[in-house]
Amino acid sequence: MKFVSYKTEDIVHLGLFINGHIYNLNSCDKLLPDNMNEFLQGGEVLMERAKKVDAQIKDGSLEAKEEIFYEILAPVPNPTSCRDGYAFRQHVAAARRNRKVDMIPQFDEYPIFYFTNHNAIQGTGEIECMPDHFEKLDFELELAIVIGKKGRNIKAADADEYIAGYMVMNDMSARTLQMEEMLLNLGPAKGKDFATVIGPWLVTPDELEPYKVSAKDGHVGNAYNLKMTCRVNGIEVSKGNAADMDWTFAEIIERCAYGVDILPGDVIGSGTVGTGCFLELNGTGLLHDPNYQVQWLQPGDVVEMEITGLGALTNTITKVDTDFSILALKK
């Protein structure tokens, strides 16, 4: 199934995306909530009811009215939290090589994540950025999951059962802000907190079964052969594959849930795929050619990310009309 959150006349709804059309779930079954957060709280019981509606629409036994006028939102417009992982060794190794430092051995010992701003989640459409964000504004091509049921102290072998679905994720990054604050060893905050983009819909794990592959040696959990690409203004700038994740989502969940509850509606990103951002691409380019022309996102740029089975997430970058700068406030 593919779930969408969408808006009509300033009211947010929950629907199924089927063959290019959106059908309101609550209209099809009054026992199903009309928003994603309440739906996820209902766990497997509501998921089974939705699966029945999805099957009936597809086989024609349920005459459902499709939505005509709507605005697509992030599939989970108000997640309970948002974490981002660091699962692709290729990206980490390339970024460190470009900074002329050795690969950090701890990467292979345990998966890590950081919390980002769950109130800055956005979906398809315009992304408004402040002037300081355009000081090396970057995309990050990622895969993301949404947690579908509450859990704590979950073992990796059981963790895939907690995944409600998968989405494309663009972890927008303001690199100048990020790099100056990380000098103080607290991790990214202002460089990351203005926009995290997810969508275009939430795809249930059963739809990815045809793409399932083995996890990497020594790792536990589901892995998928999903091509990942990013285009900026129609030009492909990044490509990778979800199968290259070294740490699986199951292993990341195991660490996230140690001694703490994970909740329905929690979003967890994979971290950047290899070649999946301008920071890495620029660094690699300059390493081989000092005259390499670096690139960062500019106002008006159109960023399109696509992952096999998960659809395409498209955003237009816009600039807020202001001269307010926190970079200019530095002492």
Tab-separated table of C-alpha atoms in Angstrom:
chain	number	residue	atom	x	y	z
A	1	MET	CA	0.000	0.000	0.000
A	2	LYS	CA	0.940	3.617	-0.510
A	3	PHE	CA	-0.382	6.072	2.073
A	4	VAL	CA	-0.566	9.810	1.447
A	5	SER	CA	-1.339	12.783	3.620
A	6	TYR	CA	-3.004	15.569	1.704
A	7	LYS	CA	-4.910	18.777	2.293
A	8	THR	CA	-8.210	20.042	0.942
A	9	GLU	CA	-9.549	23.431	2.042
A	10	ASP	CA	-6.961	23.603	4.867
A	11	ILE	CA	-8.024	20.247	6.315
A	12	VAL	CA	-5.438	17.433	6.433
A	13	HIS	CA	-6.610	13.968	5.366
A	14	LEU	CA	-5.223	10.449	5.006
A	15	GLY	CA	-5.582	8.547	1.764
A	16	LEU	CA	-4.423	5.651	-0.350
A	17	PHE	CA	-2.494	6.317	-3.538
A	18	ILE	CA	-3.612	3.777	-6.141
A	19	ASN	CA	-2.790	3.909	-9.849
A	20	GLY	CA	-2.166	7.633	-9.794
A	21	HIS	CA	-5.319	8.484	-7.818
A	22	ILE	CA	-5.946	9.346	-4.159
A	23	TYR	CA	-8.820	7.809	-2.201
A	24	ASN	CA	-9.778	9.028	1.254
A	25	LEU	CA	-9.478	6.169	3.753
A	26	ASN	CA	-12.101	7.420	6.189
A	27	SER	CA	-14.647	7.757	3.375
A	28	CYS	CA	-14.064	4.112	2.507
A	29	ASP	CA	-14.149	2.835	6.095
A	30	LYS	CA	-15.491	5.057	8.878
A	31	LEU	CA	-13.481	3.101	11.465
A	32	LEU	CA	-10.246	4.355	9.883
A	33	PRO	CA	-8.945	7.745	11.129
A	34	ASP	CA	-8.584	10.638	8.710
A	35	ASN	CA	-5.013	11.485	9.689
A	36	MET	CA	-1.725	9.600	9.670
A	37	ASN	CA	-0.818	9.980	13.356
A	38	GLU	CA	-4.069	8.458	14.638
A	39	PHE	CA	-3.858	5.748	12.003
A	40	LEU	CA	-0.355	4.704	13.074
A	41	GLN	CA	-1.450	4.683	16.720
A	42	GLY	CA	-3.943	1.995	15.767
A	43	GLY	CA	-1.145	-0.367	14.806
A	44	GLU	CA	-1.702	-3.667	13.025
A	45	VAL	CA	-5.493	-3.656	13.508
A	46	LEU	CA	-5.974	-0.488	11.462
A	47	MET	CA	-3.286	-1.514	8.990
A	48	GLU	CA	-5.271	-4.681	8.239
A	49	ARG	CA	-8.475	-2.666	7.732
A	50	ALA	CA	-6.640	-0.356	5.338
A	51	LYS	CA	-5.250	-3.361	3.474
A	52	LYS	CA	-8.791	-4.620	2.937
A	53	VAL	CA	-9.879	-1.226	1.546
A	54	ASP	CA	-6.829	-1.130	-0.728
A	55	ALA	CA	-7.628	-4.592	-2.115
A	56	GLN	CA	-11.299	-3.743	-2.675
A	57	ILE	CA	-10.487	-0.575	-4.588
A	58	LYS	CA	-7.974	-2.421	-6.748
A	59	ASP	CA	-10.337	-5.294	-7.593
A	60	GLY	CA	-13.276	-2.958	-8.178
A	61	SER	CA	-15.510	-4.356	-5.425
A	62	LEU	CA	-15.510	-0.992	-3.620
A	63	GLU	CA	-16.709	2.065	-5.504
A	64	ALA	CA	-14.504	4.734	-3.968
A	65	LYS	CA	-14.552	8.365	-5.025
A	66	GLU	CA	-11.141	9.741	-5.934
A	67	GLU	CA	-9.948	13.108	-4.672
A	68	ILE	CA	-9.676	15.803	-7.361
A	69	PHE	CA	-8.409	19.014	-5.750
A	70	TYR	CA	-5.722	18.543	-3.114
A	71	GLU	CA	-2.238	19.460	-1.939
A	72	ILE	CA	0.167	16.605	-1.200
A	73	LEU	CA	1.888	16.870	2.197
A	74	ALA	CA	4.616	14.871	3.901
A	75	PRO	CA	3.191	11.362	4.468
A	76	VAL	CA	3.726	11.832	8.212
A	77	PRO	CA	3.144	15.592	8.575
A	78	ASN	CA	3.711	15.667	12.350
A	79	PRO	CA	6.055	12.831	13.347
A	80	THR	CA	6.543	12.077	17.023
A	81	SER	CA	10.306	12.400	16.482
A	82	CYS	CA	12.840	12.409	13.670
A	83	ARG	CA	16.215	10.684	13.848
A	84	ASP	CA	18.832	10.419	11.135
A	85	GLY	CA	21.351	7.598	10.886
A	86	TYR	CA	24.810	7.153	9.377
A	87	ALA	CA	24.407	3.834	7.596
A	88	PHE	CA	26.415	4.123	4.350
A	89	ARG	CA	30.119	3.473	4.824
A	90	GLN	CA	30.925	4.718	1.308
A	91	HIS	CA	29.669	8.207	2.135
A	92	VAL	CA	31.467	8.380	5.480
A	93	ALA	CA	34.748	7.092	4.035
A	94	ALA	CA	34.623	9.483	1.072
A	95	ALA	CA	33.854	12.487	3.274
A	96	ARG	CA	36.768	11.672	5.579
A	97	ARG	CA	39.131	10.986	2.680
A	98	ASN	CA	38.216	14.340	1.170
A	99	ARG	CA	39.142	16.000	4.487
A	100	LYS	CA	42.416	14.024	4.440
A	101	VAL	CA	41.639	12.097	7.622
A	102	ASP	CA	41.552	8.329	8.101
A	103	MET	CA	38.350	6.339	8.141
A	104	ILE	CA	37.083	6.186	11.706
A	105	PRO	CA	37.080	2.512	12.876
A	106	GLN	CA	34.117	3.061	15.215
A	107	PHE	CA	31.827	3.293	12.182
A	108	ASP	CA	32.039	-0.502	11.869
A	109	GLU	CA	31.402	-1.109	15.566
A	110	TYR	CA	27.943	0.388	16.112
A	111	PRO	CA	25.273	2.389	14.242
A	112	ILE	CA	24.737	6.005	15.274
A	113	PHE	CA	22.049	8.631	14.773
A	114	TYR	CA	21.175	12.166	15.776
A	115	PHE	CA	17.837	13.837	16.466
A	116	THR	CA	16.711	16.494	14.026
A	117	ASN	CA	13.748	18.881	14.105
A	118	HIS	CA	10.512	16.881	13.771
A	119	ASN	CA	8.595	20.163	13.550
A	120	ALA	CA	10.400	21.094	10.324
A	121	ILE	CA	9.161	18.104	8.310
A	122	GLN	CA	8.023	18.996	4.801
A	123	GLY	CA	6.825	17.179	1.709
A	124	THR	CA	6.703	17.794	-2.016
A	125	GLY	CA	6.679	21.469	-3.007
A	126	GLU	CA	8.555	24.667	-2.175
A	127	ILE	CA	11.230	24.781	0.513
A	128	GLU	CA	11.785	28.264	1.932
A	129	CYS	CA	15.342	28.945	3.079
A	130	MET	CA	16.880	31.888	4.922
A	131	PRO	CA	19.901	33.759	3.507
A	132	ASP	CA	22.360	31.950	5.819
A	133	HIS	CA	21.078	28.595	4.583
A	134	PHE	CA	22.353	29.484	1.118
A	135	GLU	CA	25.899	29.590	2.460
A	136	LYS	CA	26.652	26.161	0.970
A	137	LEU	CA	23.088	24.822	0.834
A	138	ASP	CA	23.030	21.078	0.230
A	139	PHE	CA	20.713	18.129	-0.341
A	140	GLU	CA	21.220	14.656	1.151
A	141	LEU	CA	19.760	11.654	-0.652
A	142	GLU	CA	18.393	9.165	1.873
A	143	LEU	CA	15.897	6.406	2.542
A	144	ALA	CA	13.646	6.700	5.609
A	145	ILE	CA	11.317	4.515	7.664
A	146	VAL	CA	8.325	5.235	9.867
A	147	ILE	CA	7.776	3.265	13.064
A	148	GLY	CA	4.383	1.566	13.244
A	149	LYS	CA	4.157	0.316	16.824
A	150	LYS	CA	5.531	1.120	20.242
A	151	GLY	CA	8.553	-0.793	21.470
A	152	ARG	CA	11.543	-0.738	23.808
A	153	ASN	CA	14.760	-2.777	24.047
A	154	ILE	CA	14.100	-4.349	20.655
A	155	LYS	CA	16.588	-6.839	19.249
A	156	ALA	CA	17.668	-6.320	15.634
A	157	ALA	CA	16.329	-9.758	14.698
A	158	ASP	CA	12.820	-8.565	15.574
A	159	ALA	CA	13.092	-4.891	14.620
A	160	ASP	CA	11.797	-5.026	11.038
A	161	GLU	CA	8.366	-5.889	12.456
A	162	TYR	CA	8.192	-2.337	13.846
A	163	ILE	CA	8.500	-0.651	10.442
A	164	ALA	CA	5.197	0.681	9.069
A	165	GLY	CA	6.712	1.812	5.782
A	166	TYR	CA	9.442	3.460	3.747
A	167	MET	CA	9.850	6.869	2.103
A	168	VAL	CA	12.335	9.014	0.209
A	169	MET	CA	14.132	11.527	2.447
A	170	ASN	CA	16.054	14.717	1.669
A	171	ASP	CA	18.007	15.842	4.727
A	172	MET	CA	18.529	19.474	3.773
A	173	SER	CA	21.812	20.864	5.089
A	174	ALA	CA	23.228	24.371	5.482
A	175	ARG	CA	26.897	23.455	5.468
A	176	THR	CA	28.434	26.715	6.710
A	177	LEU	CA	26.167	26.730	9.753
A	178	GLN	CA	26.749	23.003	10.260
A	179	MET	CA	30.543	23.168	10.081
A	180	GLU	CA	30.924	26.132	12.410
A	181	GLU	CA	28.737	24.608	15.114
A	182	MET	CA	30.330	21.141	14.874
A	183	LEU	CA	33.667	22.681	15.860
A	184	LEU	CA	32.158	22.673	19.359
A	185	ASN	CA	31.507	18.900	19.221
A	186	LEU	CA	27.752	18.929	19.753
A	187	GLY	CA	26.759	17.635	16.340
A	188	PRO	CA	24.541	19.285	13.718
A	189	ALA	CA	21.698	21.546	14.856
A	190	LYS	CA	21.168	24.895	13.109
A	191	GLY	CA	22.706	23.459	9.975
A	192	LYS	CA	19.959	20.827	9.842
A	193	ASP	CA	16.890	22.075	11.689
A	194	PHE	CA	15.161	24.145	8.998
A	195	ALA	CA	13.852	21.444	6.634
A	196	THR	CA	13.772	17.670	6.400
A	197	VAL	CA	11.769	16.504	3.404
A	198	ILE	CA	9.970	13.140	3.224
A	199	GLY	CA	7.612	11.599	0.705
A	200	PRO	CA	5.941	11.481	-1.649
A	201	TRP	CA	4.056	8.661	0.094
A	202	LEU	CA	4.573	5.978	2.726
A	203	VAL	CA	5.111	2.563	1.119
A	204	THR	CA	4.389	-0.550	3.191
A	205	PRO	CA	7.146	-3.194	3.459
A	206	ASP	CA	5.204	-5.827	1.488
A	207	GLU	CA	5.567	-3.723	-1.678
A	208	LEU	CA	9.363	-3.975	-1.389
A	209	GLU	CA	9.456	-7.782	-1.103
A	210	PRO	CA	10.485	-8.213	-4.787
A	211	TYR	CA	13.583	-6.095	-4.098
A	212	LYS	CA	14.740	-7.875	-0.943
A	213	VAL	CA	18.401	-8.917	-0.800
A	214	SER	CA	20.702	-10.217	1.925
A	215	ALA	CA	22.130	-7.780	4.437
A	216	LYS	CA	25.891	-7.321	4.342
A	217	ASP	CA	28.067	-9.938	6.055
A	218	GLY	CA	27.855	-9.701	9.807
A	219	HIS	CA	24.657	-7.648	9.757
A	220	VAL	CA	21.034	-8.441	10.621
A	221	GLY	CA	17.784	-7.242	9.095
A	222	ASN	CA	16.036	-6.615	5.813
A	223	ALA	CA	17.907	-5.014	2.933
A	224	TYR	CA	16.585	-3.962	-0.471
A	225	ASN	CA	18.000	-3.460	-3.949
A	226	LEU	CA	16.552	-0.001	-4.564
A	227	LYS	CA	18.174	2.409	-7.013
A	228	MET	CA	18.521	5.903	-5.543
A	229	THR	CA	19.024	9.004	-7.702
A	230	CYS	CA	18.987	12.769	-7.285
A	231	ARG	CA	18.531	15.276	-10.091
A	232	VAL	CA	19.028	19.031	-9.773
A	233	ASN	CA	17.323	21.027	-12.523
A	234	GLY	CA	16.914	17.820	-14.505
A	235	ILE	CA	20.591	16.830	-14.350
A	236	GLU	CA	21.511	13.672	-12.453
A	237	VAL	CA	24.058	14.545	-9.789
A	238	SER	CA	23.852	11.517	-7.504
A	239	LYS	CA	23.124	7.821	-7.712
A	240	GLY	CA	23.422	4.945	-5.292
A	241	ASN	CA	21.546	1.944	-3.957
A	242	ALA	CA	19.792	1.165	-0.686
A	243	ALA	CA	21.462	-2.272	-0.747
A	244	ASP	CA	24.733	-0.475	0.033
A	245	MET	CA	23.561	0.335	3.574
A	246	ASP	CA	26.143	-1.182	5.885
A	247	TRP	CA	23.966	-0.818	8.973
A	248	THR	CA	20.405	-2.036	8.434
A	249	PHE	CA	17.348	-0.218	9.713
A	250	ALA	CA	16.814	-3.168	12.057
A	251	GLU	CA	20.204	-2.535	13.655
A	252	ILE	CA	19.556	1.201	13.846
A	253	ILE	CA	16.196	0.543	15.536
A	254	GLU	CA	17.910	-1.767	18.031
A	255	ARG	CA	20.159	1.100	19.106
A	256	CYS	CA	17.380	3.717	19.038
A	257	ALA	CA	15.123	1.602	21.262
A	258	TYR	CA	17.727	0.664	23.873
A	259	GLY	CA	16.329	1.861	27.207
A	260	VAL	CA	13.774	4.129	25.545
A	261	ASP	CA	10.420	3.832	23.784
A	262	ILE	CA	10.125	4.163	20.047
A	263	LEU	CA	6.649	5.293	19.059
A	264	PRO	CA	4.259	5.035	16.123
A	265	GLY	CA	5.067	7.983	13.887
A	266	ASP	CA	8.792	8.158	14.668
A	267	VAL	CA	10.776	8.834	11.469
A	268	ILE	CA	14.287	7.417	11.052
A	269	GLY	CA	16.536	8.270	8.112
A	270	SER	CA	19.299	6.084	6.736
A	271	GLY	CA	21.927	8.783	6.413
A	272	THR	CA	23.369	9.861	3.097
A	273	VAL	CA	24.003	7.309	0.363
A	274	GLY	CA	27.436	7.356	-1.263
A	275	THR	CA	27.721	10.365	-3.658
A	276	GLY	CA	24.446	11.594	-2.141
A	277	CYS	CA	25.286	15.244	-1.454
A	278	PHE	CA	27.237	18.155	-2.907
A	279	LEU	CA	29.571	18.203	0.109
A	280	GLU	CA	30.904	14.776	-0.835
A	281	LEU	CA	30.791	15.402	-4.588
A	282	ASN	CA	32.612	18.731	-4.288
A	283	GLY	CA	35.250	17.254	-2.007
A	284	THR	CA	35.900	14.348	-4.339
A	285	GLY	CA	36.047	16.668	-7.340
A	286	LEU	CA	38.556	19.019	-5.694
A	287	LEU	CA	40.669	16.079	-4.538
A	288	HIS	CA	41.308	15.130	-8.171
A	289	ASP	CA	41.185	18.594	-9.765
A	290	PRO	CA	41.944	21.830	-7.869
A	291	ASN	CA	40.019	23.717	-10.579
A	292	TYR	CA	36.857	21.679	-10.040
A	293	GLN	CA	33.756	23.908	-10.072
A	294	VAL	CA	31.939	23.307	-6.799
A	295	GLN	CA	28.156	23.387	-6.724
A	296	TRP	CA	25.606	24.248	-4.037
A	297	LEU	CA	21.834	24.651	-4.208
A	298	GLN	CA	20.591	28.057	-5.368
A	299	PRO	CA	17.206	29.831	-5.240
A	300	GLY	CA	14.963	28.428	-7.947
A	301	ASP	CA	16.701	25.043	-8.129
A	302	VAL	CA	14.452	22.014	-8.517
A	303	VAL	CA	15.606	18.955	-6.588
A	304	GLU	CA	14.113	15.597	-7.548
A	305	MET	CA	14.939	12.449	-5.607
A	306	GLU	CA	13.746	9.059	-6.768
A	307	ILE	CA	14.031	5.611	-5.202
A	308	THR	CA	12.831	2.386	-6.804
A	309	GLY	CA	9.404	1.463	-5.450
A	310	LEU	CA	9.109	4.646	-3.376
A	311	GLY	CA	8.429	7.253	-6.043
A	312	ALA	CA	9.918	10.678	-6.717
A	313	LEU	CA	10.147	13.539	-4.232
A	314	THR	CA	10.360	16.957	-5.898
A	315	ASN	CA	11.093	20.327	-4.289
A	316	THR	CA	11.758	23.854	-5.498
A	317	ILE	CA	14.228	25.871	-3.423
A	318	THR	CA	13.137	29.437	-2.617
A	319	LYS	CA	14.766	32.268	-0.670
A	320	VAL	CA	13.039	34.292	2.040
A	321	ASP	CA	13.105	38.018	1.271
A	322	THR	CA	15.081	39.239	4.298
A	323	ASP	CA	18.577	40.343	5.225
A	324	PHE	CA	18.411	38.757	8.715
A	325	SER	CA	21.603	36.740	9.319
A	326	ILE	CA	22.760	34.834	12.397
A	327	LEU	CA	26.171	34.341	10.782
A	328	ALA	CA	26.559	38.123	10.950
A	329	LEU	CA	25.936	38.038	14.725
A	330	LYS	CA	29.124	36.138	15.534
A	331	LYS	CA	31.303	37.962	18.068
